Short mmCIF file of C-alpha atoms in Angstrom, two decimals:
data_model
loop_
_atom_site.label_atom_id
_atom_site.label_comp_id
_atom_site.label_asym_id
_atom_site.label_seq_id
_atom_site.Cartn_x
_atom_site.Cartn_y
_atom_site.Cartn_z
CA GLY A 97 132.48 84.49 59.11
CA GLN A 98 132.67 81.11 60.21
CA GLN A 99 133.39 78.65 56.78
CA LEU A 100 134.28 75.49 56.13
CA ASN A 101 136.91 75.09 52.81
CA GLN A 102 135.70 71.19 51.08
CA SER A 103 137.71 69.93 49.00
CA PRO A 104 138.20 68.54 46.18
CA GLN A 105 135.36 70.61 44.19
CA SER A 106 135.43 67.63 41.87
CA MET A 107 136.56 64.32 40.67
CA PHE A 108 136.74 61.75 38.18
CA ILE A 109 137.17 58.39 39.69
CA GLN A 110 137.03 54.56 37.61
CA GLU A 111 134.72 52.61 39.42
CA GLY A 112 135.92 50.62 42.30
CA GLU A 113 138.44 53.56 43.19
CA ASP A 114 138.48 54.65 47.00
CA VAL A 115 137.65 58.10 47.22
CA SER A 116 138.89 60.46 50.28
CA MET A 117 137.51 64.30 50.58
CA ASN A 118 137.75 66.74 53.44
CA CYS A 119 136.21 69.66 55.12
CA THR A 120 138.70 72.14 56.97
CA SER A 121 138.10 75.78 58.84
CA SER A 122 139.07 77.49 61.47
CA SER A 123 136.45 77.59 64.08
CA ILE A 124 136.17 75.01 66.28
CA PHE A 125 133.08 72.91 65.84
CA ASN A 126 130.62 70.05 68.19
CA THR A 127 128.79 67.94 65.16
CA TRP A 128 130.11 67.27 62.01
CA LEU A 129 127.72 65.43 59.27
CA TRP A 130 128.49 64.40 56.15
CA TYR A 131 125.04 64.18 53.23
CA LYS A 132 125.33 63.73 49.69
CA GLN A 133 122.65 65.18 47.75
CA GLU A 134 121.39 63.85 43.78
CA PRO A 135 120.37 66.04 41.14
CA GLY A 136 116.72 67.77 41.93
CA GLU A 137 116.24 66.02 45.86
CA GLY A 138 117.50 66.99 49.32
CA PRO A 139 121.02 66.19 51.15
CA VAL A 140 120.43 62.68 52.40
CA LEU A 141 122.16 62.51 56.06
CA LEU A 142 125.23 59.51 55.67
CA ILE A 143 127.60 60.03 59.07
CA ALA A 144 127.07 61.84 61.76
CA LEU A 145 130.19 62.53 64.17
CA TYR A 146 129.62 64.15 67.43
CA LYS A 147 132.85 63.41 69.28
CA ALA A 148 136.84 64.96 68.17
CA GLY A 149 138.71 61.99 67.04
CA GLU A 150 134.95 59.98 66.28
CA LEU A 151 136.29 57.23 63.44
CA THR A 152 132.24 56.33 61.92
CA SER A 153 131.62 53.83 59.25
CA ASN A 154 128.17 53.21 57.15
CA GLY A 155 128.68 50.45 54.32
CA ARG A 156 131.50 51.10 52.25
CA LEU A 157 131.65 54.99 53.77
CA THR A 158 134.09 55.80 56.51
CA ALA A 159 134.08 59.98 58.18
CA GLN A 160 136.24 61.38 61.12
CA PHE A 161 135.61 63.72 63.01
CA GLY A 162 139.51 65.92 63.52
CA ILE A 163 141.10 65.56 66.54
CA THR A 164 141.64 69.57 66.67
CA ARG A 165 137.81 69.82 65.94
CA LYS A 166 138.57 72.54 62.98
CA ASP A 167 137.84 69.37 60.22
CA SER A 168 136.73 66.30 59.10
CA PHE A 169 137.07 63.62 55.95
CA LEU A 170 135.15 61.11 54.41
CA ASN A 171 136.06 57.55 52.40
CA ILE A 172 134.40 55.64 50.14
CA SER A 173 136.06 52.60 49.63
CA ALA A 174 135.43 50.64 46.43
CA SER A 175 133.14 53.02 44.83
CA ILE A 176 130.34 52.18 42.19
CA PRO A 177 128.55 53.79 39.30
CA SER A 178 125.70 54.67 42.41
CA ASP A 179 128.09 57.21 44.69
CA VAL A 180 127.82 59.91 41.73
CA GLY A 181 126.66 62.70 43.27
CA ILE A 182 127.26 65.97 45.21
CA TYR A 183 129.25 65.19 48.88
CA PHE A 184 128.22 67.95 51.35
CA CYS A 185 129.97 68.55 55.23
CA ALA A 186 127.93 70.08 57.70
CA ALA A 187 129.19 71.28 60.74
CA ARG A 188 126.85 72.53 63.43
CA ILE A 189 127.22 76.21 65.14
CA GLY A 190 126.83 77.82 68.57
CA GLY A 191 126.75 76.24 71.77
CA GLY A 192 124.31 74.14 71.62
CA SER A 193 122.84 70.95 70.92
CA GLN A 194 120.24 72.54 68.75
CA GLY A 195 121.04 75.13 66.15
CA ASN A 196 121.94 75.75 62.44
CA LEU A 197 124.23 74.19 59.90
CA ILE A 198 127.04 75.10 57.95
CA PHE A 199 127.66 73.51 54.89
CA GLY A 200 130.71 73.13 52.36
CA LYS A 201 130.96 74.04 48.97
CA GLY A 202 130.85 70.43 47.87
CA THR A 203 132.99 67.88 46.21
CA LYS A 204 130.73 66.85 42.91
CA LEU A 205 131.46 62.62 42.66
CA SER A 206 131.65 61.41 39.06
CA VAL A 207 131.92 57.28 38.47
CA LYS A 208 133.61 56.09 35.41
CA PRO A 209 132.00 52.31 35.13
CA ASN B 257 107.48 56.32 58.08
CA ALA B 258 107.18 59.60 56.07
CA GLY B 259 110.02 62.41 55.73
CA VAL B 260 110.31 65.48 55.56
CA MET B 261 107.62 66.66 53.09
CA GLN B 262 107.95 69.94 50.97
CA ASN B 263 105.36 71.68 48.54
CA PRO B 264 105.44 72.98 46.38
CA ARG B 265 108.75 70.78 44.42
CA HIS B 266 108.55 73.33 41.81
CA LEU B 267 107.12 77.03 42.29
CA VAL B 268 107.49 79.74 39.02
CA ARG B 269 106.08 83.00 40.09
CA ARG B 270 106.76 86.32 38.02
CA ARG B 271 108.79 89.23 40.09
CA GLY B 272 106.27 90.79 42.17
CA GLN B 273 103.81 87.57 43.49
CA GLU B 274 104.31 86.17 46.33
CA ALA B 275 106.10 82.44 47.05
CA ARG B 276 104.65 80.38 49.68
CA LEU B 277 106.37 77.27 50.33
CA ARG B 278 105.23 74.53 52.63
CA CYS B 279 106.71 72.26 55.18
CA SER B 280 105.63 69.76 57.29
CA PRO B 281 108.46 68.03 59.65
CA MET B 282 109.10 64.39 60.48
CA LYS B 283 107.08 62.37 62.50
CA GLY B 284 107.78 63.46 66.19
CA HIS B 285 110.23 66.19 65.06
CA SER B 286 109.57 70.01 66.69
CA HIS B 287 112.25 72.08 65.24
CA VAL B 288 112.37 72.71 61.78
CA TYR B 289 115.11 74.72 59.61
CA TRP B 290 115.16 76.65 55.91
CA TYR B 291 117.86 76.46 54.10
CA ARG B 292 118.78 78.53 50.78
CA GLN B 293 121.14 76.43 47.92
CA LEU B 294 122.18 78.68 45.04
CA PRO B 295 123.13 76.79 41.61
CA GLU B 296 127.22 75.16 42.90
CA GLU B 297 126.82 76.30 46.40
CA GLY B 298 125.91 74.35 49.40
CA LEU B 299 123.02 75.53 51.81
CA LYS B 300 122.71 78.58 53.69
CA PHE B 301 121.13 78.24 56.50
CA MET B 302 117.71 81.06 56.90
CA VAL B 303 115.51 80.19 59.79
CA TYR B 304 115.63 78.31 62.46
CA LEU B 305 111.88 77.14 64.43
CA GLN B 306 110.26 76.09 66.85
CA LYS B 307 106.62 75.17 67.14
CA GLU B 308 105.06 78.99 67.61
CA ASN B 309 108.23 80.00 68.21
CA ILE B 310 111.38 81.65 66.24
CA ILE B 311 114.50 80.43 67.53
CA ASP B 312 117.24 82.35 65.14
CA GLU B 313 116.62 84.19 61.93
CA SER B 314 119.75 85.44 61.57
CA GLY B 315 120.34 84.11 57.76
CA MET B 316 117.25 85.42 56.30
CA PRO B 317 116.41 88.83 55.07
CA LYS B 318 114.75 91.27 56.83
CA GLU B 319 112.67 92.23 54.17
CA ARG B 320 109.77 90.32 52.21
CA PHE B 321 111.08 87.63 53.84
CA SER B 322 108.74 86.20 56.82
CA ALA B 323 108.62 82.00 58.14
CA GLU B 324 106.34 80.38 60.88
CA PHE B 325 106.02 77.35 62.00
CA PRO B 326 101.99 77.08 63.65
CA LYS B 327 100.41 75.27 66.33
CA GLU B 328 98.59 73.10 63.79
CA GLY B 329 100.20 73.02 59.75
CA PRO B 330 103.35 72.75 58.53
CA SER B 331 105.70 76.10 58.55
CA ILE B 332 105.22 78.10 55.57
CA LEU B 333 108.77 80.60 54.08
CA ARG B 334 106.93 83.62 52.99
CA ILE B 335 108.29 85.31 49.96
CA GLN B 336 106.57 88.71 48.96
CA GLN B 337 107.20 90.69 45.60
CA VAL B 338 109.53 88.20 44.93
CA VAL B 339 113.24 89.28 42.49
CA ARG B 340 114.86 87.91 40.10
CA GLY B 341 117.53 86.73 42.40
CA ASP B 342 115.10 84.67 44.63
CA SER B 343 115.54 81.62 42.19
CA ALA B 344 116.71 79.23 43.67
CA ALA B 345 116.30 75.51 45.96
CA TYR B 346 115.13 75.77 49.01
CA PHE B 347 114.64 72.78 51.80
CA CYS B 348 113.64 72.67 54.81
CA ALA B 349 114.86 70.41 57.68
CA SER B 350 113.89 68.64 60.69
CA SER B 351 115.13 67.62 63.66
CA PRO B 352 113.51 66.00 66.75
CA ALA B 353 113.24 67.77 70.13
CA GLY B 354 114.84 67.74 73.62
CA GLY B 355 118.56 69.35 72.98
CA MET B 356 120.47 65.92 72.91
CA SER B 357 123.56 66.24 72.12
CA THR B 358 123.06 63.43 69.02
CA ASP B 359 120.09 65.58 67.27
CA THR B 360 120.22 65.53 63.57
CA GLN B 361 119.15 67.55 61.35
CA TYR B 362 116.99 65.13 58.23
CA PHE B 363 116.33 67.24 54.92
CA GLY B 364 112.95 67.51 52.45
CA PRO B 365 113.17 67.51 48.65
CA GLY B 366 113.52 71.06 48.43
CA THR B 367 111.22 73.48 46.28
CA ARG B 368 112.67 74.85 43.40
CA LEU B 369 112.01 78.15 43.11
CA THR B 370 112.28 79.94 39.85
CA VAL B 371 111.24 83.70 39.81
CA LEU B 372 110.22 85.46 35.79
#
């Protein structure tokens, strides 16, 4: 079935460093989303991407919808301790504008002050 | 603006009991999705509902699990005769109506079910 391969699984970085993570698939999607989840909480939407090639920023976060529609990247610049959490990519399957999401397994980010 | 509300936040059940999880979508949202998350895993889709209709239940086990989203009141995910393997975090998400291509799902805080 369709699945998203998210990498890396985990990252340990120093405060101030830039972070890059990605999500790939063999399937084509119409929407890519990036969420952050903190312990005991639900995923919080960070960035939504709706068009191939789209590059969108949200503060220090930048995400891109791959031109092939099979991948997406998330970059975090100048990381700070509160960036700690698990970052999930998600993509919408199905042809319509509504429909369920499939999720990657997450990238766990740890930031050393 | 209240976000997606879920209750209870934590639920403990013994094997064989029933679990009822409730989800109130964001104001103005009429589409509800349920997902399950196991430890160290991403979320797995279970069911997608609109008011009084199940649109897609392809991710929900055929037995013991059911979901509804009545005209009035929250959406309910019901698990009958729970087993230890049902222990997980269950998340609800909602999105607005209208079929716009930019509709996005917003998640609640989840219900953590523990089956003893």
